[in-house]
mmCIF file of N, CA and C in Angstrom:
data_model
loop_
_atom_site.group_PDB
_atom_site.id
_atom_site.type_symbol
_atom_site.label_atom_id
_atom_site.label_comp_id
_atom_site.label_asym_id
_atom_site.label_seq_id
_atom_site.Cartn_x
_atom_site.Cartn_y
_atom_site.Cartn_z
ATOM 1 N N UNK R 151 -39.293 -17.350 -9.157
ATOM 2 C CA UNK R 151 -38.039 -16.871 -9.702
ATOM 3 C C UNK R 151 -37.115 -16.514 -8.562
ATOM 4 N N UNK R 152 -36.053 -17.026 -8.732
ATOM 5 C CA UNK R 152 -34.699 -17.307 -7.378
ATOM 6 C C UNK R 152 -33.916 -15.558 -8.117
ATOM 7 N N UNK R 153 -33.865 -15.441 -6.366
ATOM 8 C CA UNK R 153 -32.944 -13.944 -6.631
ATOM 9 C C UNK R 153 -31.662 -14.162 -7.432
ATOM 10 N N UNK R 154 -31.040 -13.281 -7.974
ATOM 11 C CA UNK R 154 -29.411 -13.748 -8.755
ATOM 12 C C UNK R 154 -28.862 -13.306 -7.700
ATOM 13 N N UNK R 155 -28.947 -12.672 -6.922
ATOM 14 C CA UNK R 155 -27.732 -12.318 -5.690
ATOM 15 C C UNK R 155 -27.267 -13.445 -5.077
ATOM 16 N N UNK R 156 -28.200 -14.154 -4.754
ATOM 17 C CA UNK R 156 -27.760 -15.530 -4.200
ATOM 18 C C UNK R 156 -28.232 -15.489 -2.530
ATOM 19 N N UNK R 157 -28.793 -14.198 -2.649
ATOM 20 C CA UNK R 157 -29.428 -14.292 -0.804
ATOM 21 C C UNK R 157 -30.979 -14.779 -1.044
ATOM 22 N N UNK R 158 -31.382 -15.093 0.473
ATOM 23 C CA UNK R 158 -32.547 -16.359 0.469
ATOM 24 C C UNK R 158 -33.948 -15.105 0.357
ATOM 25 N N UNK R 159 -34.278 -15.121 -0.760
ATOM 26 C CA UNK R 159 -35.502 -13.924 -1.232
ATOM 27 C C UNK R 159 -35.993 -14.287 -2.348
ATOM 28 N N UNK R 160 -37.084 -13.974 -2.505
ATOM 29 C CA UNK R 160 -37.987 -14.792 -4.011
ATOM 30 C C UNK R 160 -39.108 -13.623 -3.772
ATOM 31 N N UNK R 161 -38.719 -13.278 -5.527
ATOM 32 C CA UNK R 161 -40.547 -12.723 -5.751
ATOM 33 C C UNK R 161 -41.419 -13.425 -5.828
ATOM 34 N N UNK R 162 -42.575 -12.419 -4.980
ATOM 35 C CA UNK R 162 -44.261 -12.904 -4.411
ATOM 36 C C UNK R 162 -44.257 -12.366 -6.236
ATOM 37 N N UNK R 163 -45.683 -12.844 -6.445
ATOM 38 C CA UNK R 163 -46.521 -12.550 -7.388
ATOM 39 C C UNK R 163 -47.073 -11.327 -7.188
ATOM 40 N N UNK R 164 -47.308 -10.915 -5.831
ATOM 41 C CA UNK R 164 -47.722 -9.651 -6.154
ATOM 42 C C UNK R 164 -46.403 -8.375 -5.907
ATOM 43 N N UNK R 165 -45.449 -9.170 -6.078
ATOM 44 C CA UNK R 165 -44.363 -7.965 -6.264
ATOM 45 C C UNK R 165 -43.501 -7.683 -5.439
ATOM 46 N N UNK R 166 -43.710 -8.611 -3.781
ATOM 47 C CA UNK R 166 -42.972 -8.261 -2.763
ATOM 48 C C UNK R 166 -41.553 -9.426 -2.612
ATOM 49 N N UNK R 167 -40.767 -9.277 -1.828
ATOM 50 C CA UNK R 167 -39.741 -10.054 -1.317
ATOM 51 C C UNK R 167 -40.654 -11.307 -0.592
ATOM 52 N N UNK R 168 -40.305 -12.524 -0.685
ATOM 53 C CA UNK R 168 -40.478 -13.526 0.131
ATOM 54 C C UNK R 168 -39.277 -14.257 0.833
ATOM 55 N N UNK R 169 -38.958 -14.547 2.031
ATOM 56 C CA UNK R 169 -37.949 -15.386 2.476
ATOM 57 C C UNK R 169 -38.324 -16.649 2.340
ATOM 58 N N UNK R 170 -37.146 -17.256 1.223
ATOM 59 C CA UNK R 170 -37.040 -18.838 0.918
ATOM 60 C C UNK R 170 -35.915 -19.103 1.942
ATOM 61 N N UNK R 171 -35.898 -20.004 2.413
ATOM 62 C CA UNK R 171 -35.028 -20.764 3.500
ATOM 63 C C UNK R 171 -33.338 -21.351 2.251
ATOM 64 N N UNK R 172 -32.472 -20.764 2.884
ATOM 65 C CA UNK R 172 -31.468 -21.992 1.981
ATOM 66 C C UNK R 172 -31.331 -23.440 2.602
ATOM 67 N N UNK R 173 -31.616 -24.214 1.749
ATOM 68 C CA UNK R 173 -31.422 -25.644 2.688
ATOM 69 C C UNK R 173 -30.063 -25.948 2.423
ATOM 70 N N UNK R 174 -29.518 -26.515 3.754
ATOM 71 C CA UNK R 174 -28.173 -27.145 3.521
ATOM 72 C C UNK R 174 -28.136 -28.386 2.476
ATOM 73 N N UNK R 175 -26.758 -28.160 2.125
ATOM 74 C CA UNK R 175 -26.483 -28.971 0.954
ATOM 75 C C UNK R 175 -26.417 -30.863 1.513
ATOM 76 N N UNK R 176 -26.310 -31.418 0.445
ATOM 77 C CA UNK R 176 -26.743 -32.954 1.560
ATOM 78 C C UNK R 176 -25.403 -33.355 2.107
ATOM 79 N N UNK R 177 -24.874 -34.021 3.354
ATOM 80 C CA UNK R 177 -24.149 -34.266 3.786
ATOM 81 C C UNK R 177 -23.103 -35.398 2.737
ATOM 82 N N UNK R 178 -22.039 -35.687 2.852
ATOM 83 C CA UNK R 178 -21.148 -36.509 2.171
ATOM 84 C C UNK R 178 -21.422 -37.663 2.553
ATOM 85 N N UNK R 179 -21.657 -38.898 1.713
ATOM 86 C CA UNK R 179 -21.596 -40.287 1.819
ATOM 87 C C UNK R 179 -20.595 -40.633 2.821
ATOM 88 N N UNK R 180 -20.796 -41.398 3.370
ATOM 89 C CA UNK R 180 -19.616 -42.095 4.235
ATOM 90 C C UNK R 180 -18.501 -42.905 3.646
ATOM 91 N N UNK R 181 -17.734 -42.844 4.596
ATOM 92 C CA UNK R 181 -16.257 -43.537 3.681
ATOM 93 C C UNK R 181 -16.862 -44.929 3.262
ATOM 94 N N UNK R 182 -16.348 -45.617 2.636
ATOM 95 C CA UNK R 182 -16.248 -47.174 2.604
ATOM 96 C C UNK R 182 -16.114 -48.302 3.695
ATOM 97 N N UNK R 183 -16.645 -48.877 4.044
ATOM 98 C CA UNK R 183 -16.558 -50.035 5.263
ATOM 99 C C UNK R 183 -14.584 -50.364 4.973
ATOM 100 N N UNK R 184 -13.938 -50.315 6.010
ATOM 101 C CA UNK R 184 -12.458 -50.589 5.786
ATOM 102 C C UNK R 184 -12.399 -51.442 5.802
ATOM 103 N N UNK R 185 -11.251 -52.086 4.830
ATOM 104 C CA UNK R 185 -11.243 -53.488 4.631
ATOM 105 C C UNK R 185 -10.114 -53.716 5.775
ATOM 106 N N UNK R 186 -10.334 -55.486 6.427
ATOM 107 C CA UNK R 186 -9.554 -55.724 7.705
ATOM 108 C C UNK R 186 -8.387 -56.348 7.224
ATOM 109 N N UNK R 187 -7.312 -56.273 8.305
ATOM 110 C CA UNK R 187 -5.923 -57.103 7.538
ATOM 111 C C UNK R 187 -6.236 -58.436 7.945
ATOM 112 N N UNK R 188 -7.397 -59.069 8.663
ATOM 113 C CA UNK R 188 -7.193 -60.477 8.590
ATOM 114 C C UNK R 188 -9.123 -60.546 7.630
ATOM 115 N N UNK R 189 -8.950 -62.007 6.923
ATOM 116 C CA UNK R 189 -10.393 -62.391 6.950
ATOM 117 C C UNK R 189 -11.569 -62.552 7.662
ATOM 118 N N UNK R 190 -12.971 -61.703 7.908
ATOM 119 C CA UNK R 190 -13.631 -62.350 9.460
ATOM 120 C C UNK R 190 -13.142 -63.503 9.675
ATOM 121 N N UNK R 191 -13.120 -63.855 10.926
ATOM 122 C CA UNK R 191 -13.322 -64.825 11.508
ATOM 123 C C UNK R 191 -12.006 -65.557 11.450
ATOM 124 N N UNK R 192 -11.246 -64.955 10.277
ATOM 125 C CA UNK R 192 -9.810 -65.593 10.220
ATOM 126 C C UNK R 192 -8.729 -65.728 11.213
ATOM 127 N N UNK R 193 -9.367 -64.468 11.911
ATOM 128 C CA UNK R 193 -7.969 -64.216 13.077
ATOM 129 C C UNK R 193 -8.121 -64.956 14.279
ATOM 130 N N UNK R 194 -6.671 -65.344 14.669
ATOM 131 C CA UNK R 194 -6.712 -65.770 16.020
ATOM 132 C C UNK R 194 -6.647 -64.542 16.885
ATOM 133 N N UNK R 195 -6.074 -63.063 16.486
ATOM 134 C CA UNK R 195 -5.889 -62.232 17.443
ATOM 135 C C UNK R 195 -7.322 -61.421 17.765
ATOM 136 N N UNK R 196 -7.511 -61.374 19.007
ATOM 137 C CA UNK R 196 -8.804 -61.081 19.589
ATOM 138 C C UNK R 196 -9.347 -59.596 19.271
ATOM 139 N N UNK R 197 -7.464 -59.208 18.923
ATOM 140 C CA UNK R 197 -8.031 -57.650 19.122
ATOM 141 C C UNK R 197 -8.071 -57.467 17.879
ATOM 142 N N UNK R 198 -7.571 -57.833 17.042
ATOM 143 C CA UNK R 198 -7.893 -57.270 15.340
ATOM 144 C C UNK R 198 -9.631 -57.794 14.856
ATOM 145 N N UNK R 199 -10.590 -58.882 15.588
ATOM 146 C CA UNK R 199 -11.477 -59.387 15.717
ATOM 147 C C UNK R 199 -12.583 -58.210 16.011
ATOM 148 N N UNK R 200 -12.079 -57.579 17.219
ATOM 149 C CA UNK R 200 -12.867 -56.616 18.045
ATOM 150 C C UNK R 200 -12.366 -54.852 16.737
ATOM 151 N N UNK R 201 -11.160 -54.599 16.388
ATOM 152 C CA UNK R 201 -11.303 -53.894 15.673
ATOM 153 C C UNK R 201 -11.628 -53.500 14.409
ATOM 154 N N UNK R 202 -12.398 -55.024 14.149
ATOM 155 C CA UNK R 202 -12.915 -55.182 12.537
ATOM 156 C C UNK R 202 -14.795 -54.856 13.206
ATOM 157 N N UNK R 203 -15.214 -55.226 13.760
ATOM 158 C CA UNK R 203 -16.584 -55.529 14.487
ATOM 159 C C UNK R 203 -16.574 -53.807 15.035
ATOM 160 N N UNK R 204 -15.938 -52.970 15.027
ATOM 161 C CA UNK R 204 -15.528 -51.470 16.132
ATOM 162 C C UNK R 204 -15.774 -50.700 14.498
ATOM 163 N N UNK R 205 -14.547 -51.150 13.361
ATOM 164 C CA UNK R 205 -14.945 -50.547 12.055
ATOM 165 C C UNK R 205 -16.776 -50.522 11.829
ATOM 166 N N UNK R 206 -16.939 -51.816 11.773
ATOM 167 C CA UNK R 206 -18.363 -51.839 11.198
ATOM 168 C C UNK R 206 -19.242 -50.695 11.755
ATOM 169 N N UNK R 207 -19.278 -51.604 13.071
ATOM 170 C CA UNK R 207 -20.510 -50.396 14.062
ATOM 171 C C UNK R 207 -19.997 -48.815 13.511
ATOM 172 N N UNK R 208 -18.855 -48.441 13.462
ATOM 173 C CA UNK R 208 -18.765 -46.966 12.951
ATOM 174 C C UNK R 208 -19.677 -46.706 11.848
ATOM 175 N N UNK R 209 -18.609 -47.233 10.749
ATOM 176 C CA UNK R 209 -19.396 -47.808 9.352
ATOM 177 C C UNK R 209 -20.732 -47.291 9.375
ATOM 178 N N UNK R 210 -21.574 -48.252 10.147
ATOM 179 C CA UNK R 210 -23.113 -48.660 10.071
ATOM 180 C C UNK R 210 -23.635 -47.118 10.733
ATOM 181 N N UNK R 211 -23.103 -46.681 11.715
ATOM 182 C CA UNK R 211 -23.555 -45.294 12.728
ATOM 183 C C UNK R 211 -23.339 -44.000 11.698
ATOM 184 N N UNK R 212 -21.971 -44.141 10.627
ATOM 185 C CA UNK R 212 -22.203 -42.737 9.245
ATOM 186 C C UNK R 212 -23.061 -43.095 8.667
ATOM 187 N N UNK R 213 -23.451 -44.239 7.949
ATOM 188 C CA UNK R 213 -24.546 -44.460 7.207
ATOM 189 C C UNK R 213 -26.199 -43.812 7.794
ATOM 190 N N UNK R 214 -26.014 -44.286 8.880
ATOM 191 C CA UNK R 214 -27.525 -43.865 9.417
ATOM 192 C C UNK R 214 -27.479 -42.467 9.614
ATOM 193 N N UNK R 215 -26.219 -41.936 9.862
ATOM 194 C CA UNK R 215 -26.395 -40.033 10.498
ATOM 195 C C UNK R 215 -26.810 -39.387 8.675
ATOM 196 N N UNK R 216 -25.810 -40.343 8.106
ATOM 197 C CA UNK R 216 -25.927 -39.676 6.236
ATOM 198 C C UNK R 216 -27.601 -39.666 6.124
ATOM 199 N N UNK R 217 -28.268 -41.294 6.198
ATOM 200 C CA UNK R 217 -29.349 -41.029 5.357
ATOM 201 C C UNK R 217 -30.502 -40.279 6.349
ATOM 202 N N UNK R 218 -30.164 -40.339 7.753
ATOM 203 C CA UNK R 218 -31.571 -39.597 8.345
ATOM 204 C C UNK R 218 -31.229 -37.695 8.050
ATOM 205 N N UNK R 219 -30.242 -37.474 7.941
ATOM 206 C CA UNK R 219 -29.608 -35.967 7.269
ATOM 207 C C UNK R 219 -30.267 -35.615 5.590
ATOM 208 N N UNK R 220 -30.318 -36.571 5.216
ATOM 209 C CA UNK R 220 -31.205 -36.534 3.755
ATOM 210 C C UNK R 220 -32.581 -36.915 4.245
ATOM 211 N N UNK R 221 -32.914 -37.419 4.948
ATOM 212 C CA UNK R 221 -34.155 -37.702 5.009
ATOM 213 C C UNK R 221 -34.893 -35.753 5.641
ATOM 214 N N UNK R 222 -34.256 -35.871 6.696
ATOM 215 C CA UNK R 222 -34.640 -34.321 7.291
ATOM 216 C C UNK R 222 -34.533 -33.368 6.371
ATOM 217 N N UNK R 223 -34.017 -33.268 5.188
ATOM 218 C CA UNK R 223 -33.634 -32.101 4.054
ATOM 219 C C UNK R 223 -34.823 -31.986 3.113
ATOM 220 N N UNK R 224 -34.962 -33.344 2.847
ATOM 221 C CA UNK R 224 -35.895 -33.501 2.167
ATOM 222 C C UNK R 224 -37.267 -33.227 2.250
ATOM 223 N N UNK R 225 -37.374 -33.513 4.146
ATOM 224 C CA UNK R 225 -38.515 -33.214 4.431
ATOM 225 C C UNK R 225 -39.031 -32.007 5.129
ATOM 226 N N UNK R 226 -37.735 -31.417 4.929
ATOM 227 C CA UNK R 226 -37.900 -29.788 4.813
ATOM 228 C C UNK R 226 -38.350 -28.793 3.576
ATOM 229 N N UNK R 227 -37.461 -29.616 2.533
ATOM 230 C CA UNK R 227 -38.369 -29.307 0.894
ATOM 231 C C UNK R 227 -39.256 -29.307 0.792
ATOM 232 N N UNK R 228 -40.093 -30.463 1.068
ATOM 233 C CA UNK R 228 -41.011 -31.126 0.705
ATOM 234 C C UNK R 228 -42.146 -29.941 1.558
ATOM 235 N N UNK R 229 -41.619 -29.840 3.316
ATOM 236 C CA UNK R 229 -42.653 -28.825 3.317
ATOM 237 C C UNK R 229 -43.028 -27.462 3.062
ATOM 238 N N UNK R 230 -41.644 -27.333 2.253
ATOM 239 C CA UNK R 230 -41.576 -26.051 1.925
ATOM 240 C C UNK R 230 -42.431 -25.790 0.820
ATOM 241 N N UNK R 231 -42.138 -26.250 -0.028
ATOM 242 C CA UNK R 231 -42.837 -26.727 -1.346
ATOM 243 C C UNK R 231 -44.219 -26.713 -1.328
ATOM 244 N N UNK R 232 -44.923 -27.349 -0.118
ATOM 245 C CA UNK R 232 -46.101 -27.648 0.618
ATOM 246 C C UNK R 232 -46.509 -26.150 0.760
ATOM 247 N N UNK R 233 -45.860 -25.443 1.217
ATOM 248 C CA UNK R 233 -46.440 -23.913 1.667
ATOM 249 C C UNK R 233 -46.932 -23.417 0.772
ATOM 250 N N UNK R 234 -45.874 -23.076 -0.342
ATOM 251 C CA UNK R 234 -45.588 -22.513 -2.124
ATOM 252 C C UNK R 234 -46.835 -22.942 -2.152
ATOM 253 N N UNK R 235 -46.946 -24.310 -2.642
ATOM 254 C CA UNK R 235 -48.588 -24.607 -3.589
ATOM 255 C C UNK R 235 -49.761 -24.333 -2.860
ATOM 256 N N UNK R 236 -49.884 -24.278 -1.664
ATOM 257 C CA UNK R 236 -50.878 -24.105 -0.590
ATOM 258 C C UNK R 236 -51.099 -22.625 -1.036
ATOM 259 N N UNK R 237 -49.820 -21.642 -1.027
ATOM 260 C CA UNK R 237 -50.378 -20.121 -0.874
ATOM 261 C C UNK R 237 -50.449 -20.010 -2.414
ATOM 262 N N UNK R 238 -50.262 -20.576 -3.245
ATOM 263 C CA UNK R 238 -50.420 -20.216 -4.708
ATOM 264 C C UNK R 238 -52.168 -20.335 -5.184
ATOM 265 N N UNK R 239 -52.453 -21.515 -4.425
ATOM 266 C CA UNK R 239 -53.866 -22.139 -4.565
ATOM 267 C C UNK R 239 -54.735 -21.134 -3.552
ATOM 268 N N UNK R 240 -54.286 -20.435 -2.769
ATOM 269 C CA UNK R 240 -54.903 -19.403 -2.098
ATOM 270 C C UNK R 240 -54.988 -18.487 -2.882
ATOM 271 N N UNK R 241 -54.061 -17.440 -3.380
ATOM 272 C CA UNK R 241 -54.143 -16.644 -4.351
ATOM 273 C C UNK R 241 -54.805 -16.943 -5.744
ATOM 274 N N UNK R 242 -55.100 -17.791 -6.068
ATOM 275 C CA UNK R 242 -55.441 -18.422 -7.441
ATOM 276 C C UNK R 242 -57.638 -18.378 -7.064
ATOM 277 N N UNK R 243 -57.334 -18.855 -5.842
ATOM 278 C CA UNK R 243 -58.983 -18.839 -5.563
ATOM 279 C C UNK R 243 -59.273 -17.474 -5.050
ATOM 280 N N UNK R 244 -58.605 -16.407 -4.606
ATOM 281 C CA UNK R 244 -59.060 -15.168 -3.860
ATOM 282 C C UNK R 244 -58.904 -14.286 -5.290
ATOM 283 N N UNK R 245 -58.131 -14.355 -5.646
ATOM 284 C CA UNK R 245 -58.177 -13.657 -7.344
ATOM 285 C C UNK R 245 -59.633 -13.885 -8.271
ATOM 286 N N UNK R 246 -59.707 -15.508 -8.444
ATOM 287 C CA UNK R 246 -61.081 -16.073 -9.112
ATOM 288 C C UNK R 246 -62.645 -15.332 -8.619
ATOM 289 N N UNK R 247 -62.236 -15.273 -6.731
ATOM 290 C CA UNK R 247 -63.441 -14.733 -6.755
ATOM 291 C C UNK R 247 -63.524 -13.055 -7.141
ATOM 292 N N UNK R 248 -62.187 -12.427 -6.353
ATOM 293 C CA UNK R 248 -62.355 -10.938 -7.261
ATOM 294 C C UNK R 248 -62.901 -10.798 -8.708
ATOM 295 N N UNK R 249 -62.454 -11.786 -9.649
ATOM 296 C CA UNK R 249 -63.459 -11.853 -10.854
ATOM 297 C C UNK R 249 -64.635 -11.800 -10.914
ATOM 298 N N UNK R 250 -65.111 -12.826 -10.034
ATOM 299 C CA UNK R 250 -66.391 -13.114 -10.204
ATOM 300 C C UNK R 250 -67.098 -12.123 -9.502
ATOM 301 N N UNK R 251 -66.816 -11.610 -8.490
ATOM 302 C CA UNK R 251 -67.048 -10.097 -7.992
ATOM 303 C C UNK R 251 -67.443 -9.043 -8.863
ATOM 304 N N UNK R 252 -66.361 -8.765 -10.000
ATOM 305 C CA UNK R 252 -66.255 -7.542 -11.175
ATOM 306 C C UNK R 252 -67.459 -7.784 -11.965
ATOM 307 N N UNK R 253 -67.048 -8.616 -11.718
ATOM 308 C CA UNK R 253 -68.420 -9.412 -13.602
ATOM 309 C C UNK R 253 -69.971 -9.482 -12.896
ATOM 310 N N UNK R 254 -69.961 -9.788 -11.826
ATOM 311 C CA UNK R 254 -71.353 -9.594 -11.543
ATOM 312 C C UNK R 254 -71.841 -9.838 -10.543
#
């Protein structure tokens, strides 16, 4: 259960504060590849050639910063998440044996 304050704290099960990490939100898609004023390959001018080929490589360099930025987020969840069920399954077996302790 997520605090309503909105600061990074979660109740433990047994009653205490836990620090949950806020993960950053995912970065913005990249613009659109710009469309060139000539067709590839159409132009005779060298430099509108070189500044269609200058778009791309940009282009192609947001795409990769976007998806390895989701990739790292994710795989910050993921190990976060990893902890959660790890210490839940700890508590779940140290509890079981206190039972089995009581009873006999």
């Amino acid at each position: 259960m997520a605090s309503s304050s909105g600061d990074a704290t979660e109740w433990d099960s047994d009653g205490s504060f836990e620090y949950v990490p806020k993960f950053p939100k995912s970065p913005p898609p990249p613009l659109p590849l710009p469309i060139s004023s000539a067709s590839e390959g159409d132009s005779d001018d060298p430099a509108v050639e070189i500044n269609d080929i200058n778009n791309k490589l940009a282009h192609n360099s947001s795409m990769v910063h976007y998806w390895t930025e989701k990739c790292v987020g994710a795989e910050r969840k993921l190990a976060y998440v990893t902890r959660q069920v790890n210490k839940a399954h700890y508590i779940e077996r140290s509890t079981d044996f206190e039972l089995k302790e009581e009873n006999g």
